Tab-separated table of C-alpha atoms in Angstrom:
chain	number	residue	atom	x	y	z
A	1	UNK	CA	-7.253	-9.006	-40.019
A	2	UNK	CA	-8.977	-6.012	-38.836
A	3	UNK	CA	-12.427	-6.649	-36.755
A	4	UNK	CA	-11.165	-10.008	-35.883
A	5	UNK	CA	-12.260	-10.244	-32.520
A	6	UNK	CA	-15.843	-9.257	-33.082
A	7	UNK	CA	-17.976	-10.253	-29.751
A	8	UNK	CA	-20.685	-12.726	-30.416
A	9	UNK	CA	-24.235	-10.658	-30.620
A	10	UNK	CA	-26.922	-12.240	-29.711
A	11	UNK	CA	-30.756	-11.119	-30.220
A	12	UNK	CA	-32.508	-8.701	-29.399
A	13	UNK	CA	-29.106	-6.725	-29.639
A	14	UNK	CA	-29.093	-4.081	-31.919
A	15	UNK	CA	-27.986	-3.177	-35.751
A	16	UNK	CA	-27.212	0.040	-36.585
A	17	UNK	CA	-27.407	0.543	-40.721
A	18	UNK	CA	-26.115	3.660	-42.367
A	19	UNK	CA	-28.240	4.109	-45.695
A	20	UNK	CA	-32.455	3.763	-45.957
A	21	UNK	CA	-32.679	2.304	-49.412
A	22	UNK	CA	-33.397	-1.263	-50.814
A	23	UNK	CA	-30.175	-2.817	-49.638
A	24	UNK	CA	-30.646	-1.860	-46.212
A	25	UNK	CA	-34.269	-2.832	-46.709
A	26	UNK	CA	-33.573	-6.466	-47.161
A	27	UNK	CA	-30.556	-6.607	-45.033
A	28	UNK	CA	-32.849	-4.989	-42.327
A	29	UNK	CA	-35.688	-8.265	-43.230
A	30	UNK	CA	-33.307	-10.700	-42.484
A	31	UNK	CA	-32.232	-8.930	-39.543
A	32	UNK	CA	-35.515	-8.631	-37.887
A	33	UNK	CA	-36.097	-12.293	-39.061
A	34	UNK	CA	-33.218	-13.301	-36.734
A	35	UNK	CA	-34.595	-11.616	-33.508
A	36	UNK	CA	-32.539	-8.367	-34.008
A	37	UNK	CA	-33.285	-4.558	-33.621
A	38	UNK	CA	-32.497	-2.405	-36.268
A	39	UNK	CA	-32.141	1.490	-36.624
A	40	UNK	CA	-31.637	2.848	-40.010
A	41	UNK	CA	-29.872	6.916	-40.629
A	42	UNK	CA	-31.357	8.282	-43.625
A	43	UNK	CA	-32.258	11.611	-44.471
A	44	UNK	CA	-35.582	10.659	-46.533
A	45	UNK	CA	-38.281	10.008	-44.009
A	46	UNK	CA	-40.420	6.632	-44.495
A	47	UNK	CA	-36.986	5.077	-46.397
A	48	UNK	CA	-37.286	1.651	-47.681
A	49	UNK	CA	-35.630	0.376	-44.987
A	50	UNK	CA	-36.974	2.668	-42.525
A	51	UNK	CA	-39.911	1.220	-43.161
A	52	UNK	CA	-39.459	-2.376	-41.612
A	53	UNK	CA	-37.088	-0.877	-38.987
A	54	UNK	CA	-37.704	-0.674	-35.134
A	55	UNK	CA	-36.525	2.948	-36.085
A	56	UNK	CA	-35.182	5.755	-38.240
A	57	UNK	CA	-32.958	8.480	-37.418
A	58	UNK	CA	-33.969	11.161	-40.019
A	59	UNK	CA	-30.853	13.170	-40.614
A	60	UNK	CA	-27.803	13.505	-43.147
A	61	UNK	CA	-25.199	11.031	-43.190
A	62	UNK	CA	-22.608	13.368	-42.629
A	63	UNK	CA	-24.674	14.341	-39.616
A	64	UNK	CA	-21.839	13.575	-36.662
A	65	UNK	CA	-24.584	14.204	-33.633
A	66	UNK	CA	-26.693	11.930	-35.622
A	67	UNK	CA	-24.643	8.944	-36.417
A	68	UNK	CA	-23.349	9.071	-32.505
A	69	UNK	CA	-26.889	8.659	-31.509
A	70	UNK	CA	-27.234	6.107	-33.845
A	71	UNK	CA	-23.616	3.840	-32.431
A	72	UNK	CA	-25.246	5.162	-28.667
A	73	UNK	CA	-28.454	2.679	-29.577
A	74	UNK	CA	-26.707	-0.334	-31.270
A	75	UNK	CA	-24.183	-2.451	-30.675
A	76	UNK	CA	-22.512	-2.805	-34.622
A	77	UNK	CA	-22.926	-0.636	-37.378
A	78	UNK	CA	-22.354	-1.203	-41.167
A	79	UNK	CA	-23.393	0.978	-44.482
A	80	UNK	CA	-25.480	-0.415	-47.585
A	81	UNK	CA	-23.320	2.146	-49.795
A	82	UNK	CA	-20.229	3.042	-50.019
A	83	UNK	CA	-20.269	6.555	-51.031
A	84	UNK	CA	-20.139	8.050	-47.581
A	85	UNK	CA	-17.834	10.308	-45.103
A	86	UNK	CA	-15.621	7.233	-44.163
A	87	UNK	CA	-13.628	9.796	-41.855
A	88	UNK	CA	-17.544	10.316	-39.700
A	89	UNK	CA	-17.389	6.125	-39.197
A	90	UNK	CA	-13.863	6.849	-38.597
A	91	UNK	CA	-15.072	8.883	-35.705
A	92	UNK	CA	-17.036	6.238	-34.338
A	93	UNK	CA	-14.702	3.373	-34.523
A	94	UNK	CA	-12.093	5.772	-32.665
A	95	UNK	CA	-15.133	5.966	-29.786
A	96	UNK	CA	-15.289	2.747	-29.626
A	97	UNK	CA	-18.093	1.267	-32.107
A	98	UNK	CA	-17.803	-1.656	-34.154
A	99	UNK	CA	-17.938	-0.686	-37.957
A	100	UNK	CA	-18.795	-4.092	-40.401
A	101	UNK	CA	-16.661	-3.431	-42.640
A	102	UNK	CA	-13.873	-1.363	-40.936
A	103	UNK	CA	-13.835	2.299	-42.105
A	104	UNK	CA	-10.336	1.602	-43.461
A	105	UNK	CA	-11.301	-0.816	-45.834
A	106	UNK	CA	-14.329	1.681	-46.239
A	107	UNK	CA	-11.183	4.104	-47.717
A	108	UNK	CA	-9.569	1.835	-49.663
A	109	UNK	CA	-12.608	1.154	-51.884
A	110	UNK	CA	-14.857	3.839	-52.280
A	111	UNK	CA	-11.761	5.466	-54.519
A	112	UNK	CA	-11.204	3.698	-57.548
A	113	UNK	CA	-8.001	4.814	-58.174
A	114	UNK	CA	-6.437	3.396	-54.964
A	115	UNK	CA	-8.643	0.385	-55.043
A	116	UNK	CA	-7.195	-0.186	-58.821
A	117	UNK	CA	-3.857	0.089	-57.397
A	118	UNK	CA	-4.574	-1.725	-54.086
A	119	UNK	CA	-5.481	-4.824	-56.725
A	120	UNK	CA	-2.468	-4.373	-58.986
A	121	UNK	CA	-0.061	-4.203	-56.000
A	122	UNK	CA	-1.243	-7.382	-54.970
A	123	UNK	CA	-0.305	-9.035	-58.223
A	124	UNK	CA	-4.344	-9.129	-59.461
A	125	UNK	CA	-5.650	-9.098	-62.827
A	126	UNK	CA	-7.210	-5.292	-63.485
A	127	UNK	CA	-7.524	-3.226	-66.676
A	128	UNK	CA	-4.696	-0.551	-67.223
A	129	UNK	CA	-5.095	2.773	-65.452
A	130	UNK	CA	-3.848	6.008	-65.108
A	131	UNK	CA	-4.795	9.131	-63.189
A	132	UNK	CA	-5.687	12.067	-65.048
A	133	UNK	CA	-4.559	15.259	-63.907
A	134	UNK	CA	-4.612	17.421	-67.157
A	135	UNK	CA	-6.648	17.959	-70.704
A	136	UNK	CA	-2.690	16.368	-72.378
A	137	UNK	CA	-2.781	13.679	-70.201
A	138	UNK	CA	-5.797	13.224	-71.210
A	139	UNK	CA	-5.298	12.992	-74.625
A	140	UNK	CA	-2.305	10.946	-74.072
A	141	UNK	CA	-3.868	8.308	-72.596
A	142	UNK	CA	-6.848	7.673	-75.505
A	143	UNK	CA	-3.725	7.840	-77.975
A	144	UNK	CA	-2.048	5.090	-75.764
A	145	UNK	CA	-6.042	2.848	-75.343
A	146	UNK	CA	-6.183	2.481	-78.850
A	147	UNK	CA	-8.768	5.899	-79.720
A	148	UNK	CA	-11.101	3.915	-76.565
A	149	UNK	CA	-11.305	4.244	-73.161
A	150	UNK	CA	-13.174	4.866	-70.159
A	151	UNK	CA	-12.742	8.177	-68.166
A	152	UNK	CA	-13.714	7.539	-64.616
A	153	UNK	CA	-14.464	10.169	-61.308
A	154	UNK	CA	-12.349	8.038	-58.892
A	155	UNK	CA	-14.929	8.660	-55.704
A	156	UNK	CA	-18.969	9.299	-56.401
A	157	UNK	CA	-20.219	6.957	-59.292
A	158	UNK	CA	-22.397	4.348	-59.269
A	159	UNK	CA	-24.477	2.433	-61.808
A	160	UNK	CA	-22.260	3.697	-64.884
A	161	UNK	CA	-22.452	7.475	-63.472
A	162	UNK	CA	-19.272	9.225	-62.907
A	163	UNK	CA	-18.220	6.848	-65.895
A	164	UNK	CA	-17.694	7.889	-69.495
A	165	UNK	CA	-16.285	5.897	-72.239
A	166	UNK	CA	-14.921	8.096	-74.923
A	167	UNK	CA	-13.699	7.557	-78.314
A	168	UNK	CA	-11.286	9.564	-80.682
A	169	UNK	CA	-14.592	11.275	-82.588
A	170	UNK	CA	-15.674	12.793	-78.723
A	171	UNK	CA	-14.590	16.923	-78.214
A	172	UNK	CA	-12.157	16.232	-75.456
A	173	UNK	CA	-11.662	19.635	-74.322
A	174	UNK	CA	-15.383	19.908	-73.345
A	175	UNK	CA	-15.453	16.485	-71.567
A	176	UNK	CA	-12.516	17.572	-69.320
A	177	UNK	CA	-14.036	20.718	-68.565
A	178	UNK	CA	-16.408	19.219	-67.410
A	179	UNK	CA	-15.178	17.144	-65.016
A	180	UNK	CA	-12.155	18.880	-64.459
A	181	UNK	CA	-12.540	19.909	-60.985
A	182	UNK	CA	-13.095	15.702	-59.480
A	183	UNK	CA	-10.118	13.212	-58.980
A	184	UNK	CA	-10.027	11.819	-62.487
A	185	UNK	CA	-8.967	8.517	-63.796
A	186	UNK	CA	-8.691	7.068	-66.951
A	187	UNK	CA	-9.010	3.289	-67.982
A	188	UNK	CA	-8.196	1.488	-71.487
A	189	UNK	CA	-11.906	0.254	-72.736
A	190	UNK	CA	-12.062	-3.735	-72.297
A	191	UNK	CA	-13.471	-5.738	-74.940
A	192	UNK	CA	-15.061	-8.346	-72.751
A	193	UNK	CA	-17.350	-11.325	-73.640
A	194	UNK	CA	-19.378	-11.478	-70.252
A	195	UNK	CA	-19.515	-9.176	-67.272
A	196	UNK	CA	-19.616	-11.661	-64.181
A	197	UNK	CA	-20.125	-11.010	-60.616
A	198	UNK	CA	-19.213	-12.915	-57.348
A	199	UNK	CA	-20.333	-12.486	-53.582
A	200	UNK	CA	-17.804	-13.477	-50.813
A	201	UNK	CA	-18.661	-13.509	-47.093
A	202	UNK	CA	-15.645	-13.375	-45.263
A	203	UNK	CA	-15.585	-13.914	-41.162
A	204	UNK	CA	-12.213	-14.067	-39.282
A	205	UNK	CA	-13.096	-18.028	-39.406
A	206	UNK	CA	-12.742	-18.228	-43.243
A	207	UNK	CA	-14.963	-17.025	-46.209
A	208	UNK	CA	-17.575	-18.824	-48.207
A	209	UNK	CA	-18.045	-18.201	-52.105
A	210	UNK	CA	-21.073	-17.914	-53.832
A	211	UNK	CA	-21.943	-19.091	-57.070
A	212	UNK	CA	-20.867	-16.876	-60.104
A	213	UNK	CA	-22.897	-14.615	-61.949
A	214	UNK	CA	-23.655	-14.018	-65.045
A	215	UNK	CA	-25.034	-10.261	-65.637
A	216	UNK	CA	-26.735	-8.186	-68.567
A	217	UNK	CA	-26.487	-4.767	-68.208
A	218	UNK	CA	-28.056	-1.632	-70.326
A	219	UNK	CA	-27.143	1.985	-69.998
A	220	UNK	CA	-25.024	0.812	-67.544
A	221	UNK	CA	-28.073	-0.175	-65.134
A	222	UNK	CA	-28.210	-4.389	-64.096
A	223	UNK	CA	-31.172	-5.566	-65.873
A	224	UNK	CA	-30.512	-9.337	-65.045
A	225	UNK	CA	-28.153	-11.773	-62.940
A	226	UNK	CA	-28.347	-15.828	-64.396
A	227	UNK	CA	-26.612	-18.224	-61.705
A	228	UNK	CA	-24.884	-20.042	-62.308
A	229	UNK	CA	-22.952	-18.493	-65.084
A	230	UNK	CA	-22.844	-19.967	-68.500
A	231	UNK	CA	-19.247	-20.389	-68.685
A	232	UNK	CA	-15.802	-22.815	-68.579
A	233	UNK	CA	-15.140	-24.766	-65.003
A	234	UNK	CA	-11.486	-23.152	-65.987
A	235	UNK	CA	-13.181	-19.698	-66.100
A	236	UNK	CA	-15.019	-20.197	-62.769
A	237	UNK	CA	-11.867	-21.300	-60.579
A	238	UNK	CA	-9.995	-18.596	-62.548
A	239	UNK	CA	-13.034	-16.518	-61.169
A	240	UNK	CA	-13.010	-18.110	-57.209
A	241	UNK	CA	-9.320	-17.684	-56.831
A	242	UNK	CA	-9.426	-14.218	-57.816
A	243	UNK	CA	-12.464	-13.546	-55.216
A	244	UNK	CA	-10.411	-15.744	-52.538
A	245	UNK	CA	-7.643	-12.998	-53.271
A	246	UNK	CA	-9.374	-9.742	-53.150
A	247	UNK	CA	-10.515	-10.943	-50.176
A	248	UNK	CA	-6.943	-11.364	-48.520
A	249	UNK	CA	-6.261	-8.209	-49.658
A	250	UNK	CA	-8.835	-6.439	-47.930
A	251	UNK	CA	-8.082	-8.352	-44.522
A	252	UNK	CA	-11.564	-7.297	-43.187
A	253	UNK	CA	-14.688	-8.888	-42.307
A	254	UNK	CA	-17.817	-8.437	-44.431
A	255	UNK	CA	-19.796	-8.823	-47.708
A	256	UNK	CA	-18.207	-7.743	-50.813
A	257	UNK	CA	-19.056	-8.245	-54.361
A	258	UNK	CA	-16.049	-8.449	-57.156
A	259	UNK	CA	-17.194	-7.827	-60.752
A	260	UNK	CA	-15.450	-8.742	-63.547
A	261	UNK	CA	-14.674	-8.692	-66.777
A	262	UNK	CA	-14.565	-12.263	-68.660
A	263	UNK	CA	-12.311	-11.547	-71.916
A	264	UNK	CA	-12.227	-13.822	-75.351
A	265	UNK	CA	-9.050	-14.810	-74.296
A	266	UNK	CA	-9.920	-16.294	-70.654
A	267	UNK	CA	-8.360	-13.462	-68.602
A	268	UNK	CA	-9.979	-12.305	-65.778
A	269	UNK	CA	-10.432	-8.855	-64.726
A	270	UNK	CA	-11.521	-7.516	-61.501
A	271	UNK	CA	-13.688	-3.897	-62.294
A	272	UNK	CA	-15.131	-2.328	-59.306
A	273	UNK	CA	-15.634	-3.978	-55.389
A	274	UNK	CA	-17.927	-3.636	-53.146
A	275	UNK	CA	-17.835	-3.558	-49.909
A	276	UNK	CA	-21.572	-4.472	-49.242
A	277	UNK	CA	-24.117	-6.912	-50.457
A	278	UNK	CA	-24.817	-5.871	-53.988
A	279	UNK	CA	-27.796	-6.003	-56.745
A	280	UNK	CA	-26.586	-8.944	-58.390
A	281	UNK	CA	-26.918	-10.985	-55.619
A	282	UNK	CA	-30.260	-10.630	-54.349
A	283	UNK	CA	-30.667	-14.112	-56.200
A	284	UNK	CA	-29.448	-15.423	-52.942
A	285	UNK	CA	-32.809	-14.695	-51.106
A	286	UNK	CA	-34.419	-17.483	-52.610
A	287	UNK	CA	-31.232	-19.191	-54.798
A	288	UNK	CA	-29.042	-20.087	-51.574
A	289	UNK	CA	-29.307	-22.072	-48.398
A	290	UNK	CA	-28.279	-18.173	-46.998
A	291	UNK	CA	-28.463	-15.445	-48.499
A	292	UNK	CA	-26.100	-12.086	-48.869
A	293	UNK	CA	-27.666	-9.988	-46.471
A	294	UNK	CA	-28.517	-13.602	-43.554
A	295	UNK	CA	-24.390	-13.341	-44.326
A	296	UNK	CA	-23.831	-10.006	-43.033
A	297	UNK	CA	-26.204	-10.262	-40.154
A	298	UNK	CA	-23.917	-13.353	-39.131
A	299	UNK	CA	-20.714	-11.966	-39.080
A	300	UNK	CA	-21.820	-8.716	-37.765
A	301	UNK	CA	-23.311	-10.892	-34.820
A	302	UNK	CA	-20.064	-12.961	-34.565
A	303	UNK	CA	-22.406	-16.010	-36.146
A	304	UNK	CA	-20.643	-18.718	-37.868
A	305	UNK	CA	-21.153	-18.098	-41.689
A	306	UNK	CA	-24.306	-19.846	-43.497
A	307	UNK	CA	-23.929	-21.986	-46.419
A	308	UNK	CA	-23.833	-20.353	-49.822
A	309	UNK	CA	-24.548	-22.934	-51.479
A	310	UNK	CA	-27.365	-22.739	-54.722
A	311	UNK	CA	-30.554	-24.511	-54.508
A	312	UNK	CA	-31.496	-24.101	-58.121
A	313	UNK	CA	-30.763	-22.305	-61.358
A	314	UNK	CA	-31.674	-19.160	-60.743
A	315	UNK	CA	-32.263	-15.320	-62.630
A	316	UNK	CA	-33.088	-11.943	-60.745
A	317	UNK	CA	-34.487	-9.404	-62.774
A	318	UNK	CA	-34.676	-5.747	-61.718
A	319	UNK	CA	-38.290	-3.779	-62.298
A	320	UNK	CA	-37.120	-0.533	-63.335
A	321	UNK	CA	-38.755	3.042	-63.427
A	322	UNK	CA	-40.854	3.859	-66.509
A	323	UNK	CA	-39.757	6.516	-69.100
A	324	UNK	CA	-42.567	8.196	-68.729
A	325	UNK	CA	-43.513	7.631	-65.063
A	326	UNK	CA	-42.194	10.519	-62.530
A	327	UNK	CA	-43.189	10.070	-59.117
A	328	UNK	CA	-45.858	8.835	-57.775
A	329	UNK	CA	-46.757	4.820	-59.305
A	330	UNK	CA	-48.837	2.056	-59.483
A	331	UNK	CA	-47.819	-1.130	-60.024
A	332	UNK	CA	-49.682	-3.866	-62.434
A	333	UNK	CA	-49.239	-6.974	-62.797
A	334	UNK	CA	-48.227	-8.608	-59.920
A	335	UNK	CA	-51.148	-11.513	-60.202
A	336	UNK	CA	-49.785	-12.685	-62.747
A	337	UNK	CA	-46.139	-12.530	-61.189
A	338	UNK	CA	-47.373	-14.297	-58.574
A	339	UNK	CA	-49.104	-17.079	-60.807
A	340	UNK	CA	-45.671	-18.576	-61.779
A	341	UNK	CA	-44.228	-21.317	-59.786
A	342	UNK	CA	-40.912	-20.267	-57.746
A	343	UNK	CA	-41.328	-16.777	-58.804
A	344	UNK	CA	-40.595	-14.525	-55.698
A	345	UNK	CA	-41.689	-10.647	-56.005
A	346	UNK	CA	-39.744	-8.034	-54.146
A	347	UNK	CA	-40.685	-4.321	-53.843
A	348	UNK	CA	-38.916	-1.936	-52.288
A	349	UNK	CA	-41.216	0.607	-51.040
A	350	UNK	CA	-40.179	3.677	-52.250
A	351	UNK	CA	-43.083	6.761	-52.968
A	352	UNK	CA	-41.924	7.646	-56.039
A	353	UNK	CA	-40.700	5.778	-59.525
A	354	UNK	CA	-38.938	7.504	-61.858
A	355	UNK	CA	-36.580	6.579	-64.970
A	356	UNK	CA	-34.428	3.279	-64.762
A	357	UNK	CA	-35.179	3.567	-60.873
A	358	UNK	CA	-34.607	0.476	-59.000
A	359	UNK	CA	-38.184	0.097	-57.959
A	360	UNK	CA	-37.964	-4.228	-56.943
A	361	UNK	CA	-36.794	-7.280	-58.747
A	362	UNK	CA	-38.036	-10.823	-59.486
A	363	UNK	CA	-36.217	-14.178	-58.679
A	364	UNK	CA	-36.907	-16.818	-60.699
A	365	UNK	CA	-36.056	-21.062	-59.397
A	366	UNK	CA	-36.339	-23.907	-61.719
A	367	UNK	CA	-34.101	-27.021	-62.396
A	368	UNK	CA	-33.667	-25.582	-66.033
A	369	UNK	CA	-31.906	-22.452	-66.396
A	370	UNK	CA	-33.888	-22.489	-69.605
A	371	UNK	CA	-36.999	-22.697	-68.140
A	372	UNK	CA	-35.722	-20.247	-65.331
A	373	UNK	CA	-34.904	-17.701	-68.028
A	374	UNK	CA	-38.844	-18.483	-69.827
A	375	UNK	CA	-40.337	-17.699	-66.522
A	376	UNK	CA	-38.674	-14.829	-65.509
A	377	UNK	CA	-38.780	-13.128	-69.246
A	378	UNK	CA	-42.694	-13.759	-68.633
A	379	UNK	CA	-42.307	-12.527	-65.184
A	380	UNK	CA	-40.786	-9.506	-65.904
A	381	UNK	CA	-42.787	-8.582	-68.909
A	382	UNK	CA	-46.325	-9.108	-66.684
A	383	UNK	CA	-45.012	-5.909	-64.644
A	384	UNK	CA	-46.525	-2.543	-65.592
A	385	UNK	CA	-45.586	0.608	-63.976
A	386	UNK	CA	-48.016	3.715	-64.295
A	387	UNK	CA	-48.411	7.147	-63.346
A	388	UNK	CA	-51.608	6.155	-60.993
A	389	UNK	CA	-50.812	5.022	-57.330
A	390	UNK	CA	-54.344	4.057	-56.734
């Protein structure tokens, strides 16, 4: 297992965190909450997480001078995205600094071609794939999908971009020019029932599971994660053993989050990883006895892993950006957030909103999922974003 002999860490040592936005903000929170230091790299001055941080280096992530300064003044360093120069942390592991995850597993995933094949090698349940190298293989593989499928850059996307499904009405030629000059892969369209999510801590002790969720998603963007999932006790251990195996595969240390696909008939279909704490699991804030990002600090630390255990049904609902809202905001609403019991506001900080932007999210608790879902539909409704900061 690589990283397996990560040195305890105890405060005031120092976290290093490559990436300034909301993940790093809240991973940064519980960090500073355990006695640590932090120091954030991000180009954007006043980040999110720069902004709770002993301090930010303000520079480029592919910045080499920058990121050594930033292993020189802490003692571990990890990423809250994955779409970075893995060969720069390279860099820095070959000098010597502790990387949480490993840059190598930091290779394997931030492709999605050879993370797809990574999974299938290993026996594990993903949707078909191919590699697309040409406009005929292109239109080879839609023939062979059934007229449906899913044309994928294999390094770059996030939230549904870099992702295109396509269908046999869609001009072909002009999709492939242009995207014709990425690493291309192409995936048959699955017709799933529910998209489901699952965090897994892993420490070269063991791992610990949290529950699974159960997420809604529009234009590709998370608009909600219901824990526990509404669905079979076959499902869920169907769910937990794949999770348990991913993270064999990996043989790291670290956070990861495994979504999946949930299909009519029962199968179970890993679609992306990642190797961080992830948007559908900010429920664990309030919703577990520790949550994603208390995890990371812990095995970054060489801490023995927290309980993951869930307190309550729970929902997280992301506040998005306006339409019609473009940079600077103000945000209404928030009394009457706050006027629900176990509803728990999160904003991220960031100076300007703008469409489908991830600007906070809600957690709602209640014994009821019912009732959970009623309060946070109320919840989310109360919040107004306008174009007026004060």
């Amino acid at each position: 297992m690589k990283n397996k002999d990560i040195s305890r860490l105890s405060p005031p040592g120092a976290i290093g965190i490559v990436g300034g936005g909301q993940l790093g903000r809240m991973l940064c929170q519980e960090a500073k909450q355990m006695g640590y230091r932090v120091v954030v790299l991000d180009p954007s001055p006043d980040s999110p997480a720069g902004q709770v941080a002993d301090e930010q280096i303000v520079a480029d992530f592919s910045n080499m001078m920058s990121l050594r300064e930033l292993a020189a003044k802490t003692d571990v360093i990890t990423f809250e995205f994955e779409h970075i120069d893995a060969n720069s942390l390279g860099l820095l592991e070959a000098d010597g600094c502790r990387v949480v995850p490993s840059t190598s597993t930091l290779m394997k995933i931030n492709n999605k071609y050879l993370q797809k094949s990574m999974l299938k090698r290993a026996g594990i349940g993903v949707p078909d794939f191919r590699r697309i190298e040409s406009l005929q293989e292109l239109e080879a593989a839609l023939k062979d999908y059934g007229g449906k499928m899913v044309l994928k850059l294999c390094t770059g996307g996030y939230d549904g971009k870099g992702n295109i499904v396509i269908s046999e009405s869609d001009d072909l030629k002009s999709i492939y020019d242009e995207v014709s000059d990425f690493e291309l892969m192409a995936e048959e369209f699955v017709e799933y029932v529910k998209e489901i999510s699952i965090i897994v801590a892993r420490n070269s002790e063991g791992t610990a599971l949290y529950p699974v969720a159960e997420n809604t998603h529009e234009d590709s963007i998370l608009i909600k994660s219901a824990v526990p999932a509404k669905i079979s006790k076959e499902a869920e251990n169907k769910i937990k053993d794949v999770a348990e195996r991913v993270a064999a595969v990996l043989e790291d240390i670290g956070v990861f989050c495994i979504e999946l696909f949930l299909t009519a008939d029962s199968q179970v279909l890993v679609n992306e990883i990642a190797p961080r704490p992830h948007n559908s699991g900010h429920y664990t804030i309030e919703g577990c006895v520790a949550s994603q990002f208390e995890q990371l600090v812990r095995i970054m630390t060489g801490m023995p892993l927290g309980s993951a255990r869930l307190r309550a049904s729970c929902v997280m609902y992301n506040i998005l950006g306006d339409r019609d809202v473009e940079g600077a905001y103000r945000i209404d609403g928030v009394d009457q957030v706050l006027g629900i019991e176990d509803c728990h506001l999160h904003l991220y900080g960031k100076p300007k909103s703008g469409y489908l932007k991830k600007i906070g999210h809600i957690t709602v608790l209640d014994d009821s999922m019912e009732e959970a879902l009623t309060k946070g539909e109320k919840a989310v409704k109360s919040i107004k974003i306008t174009g007026r900061r004060f």
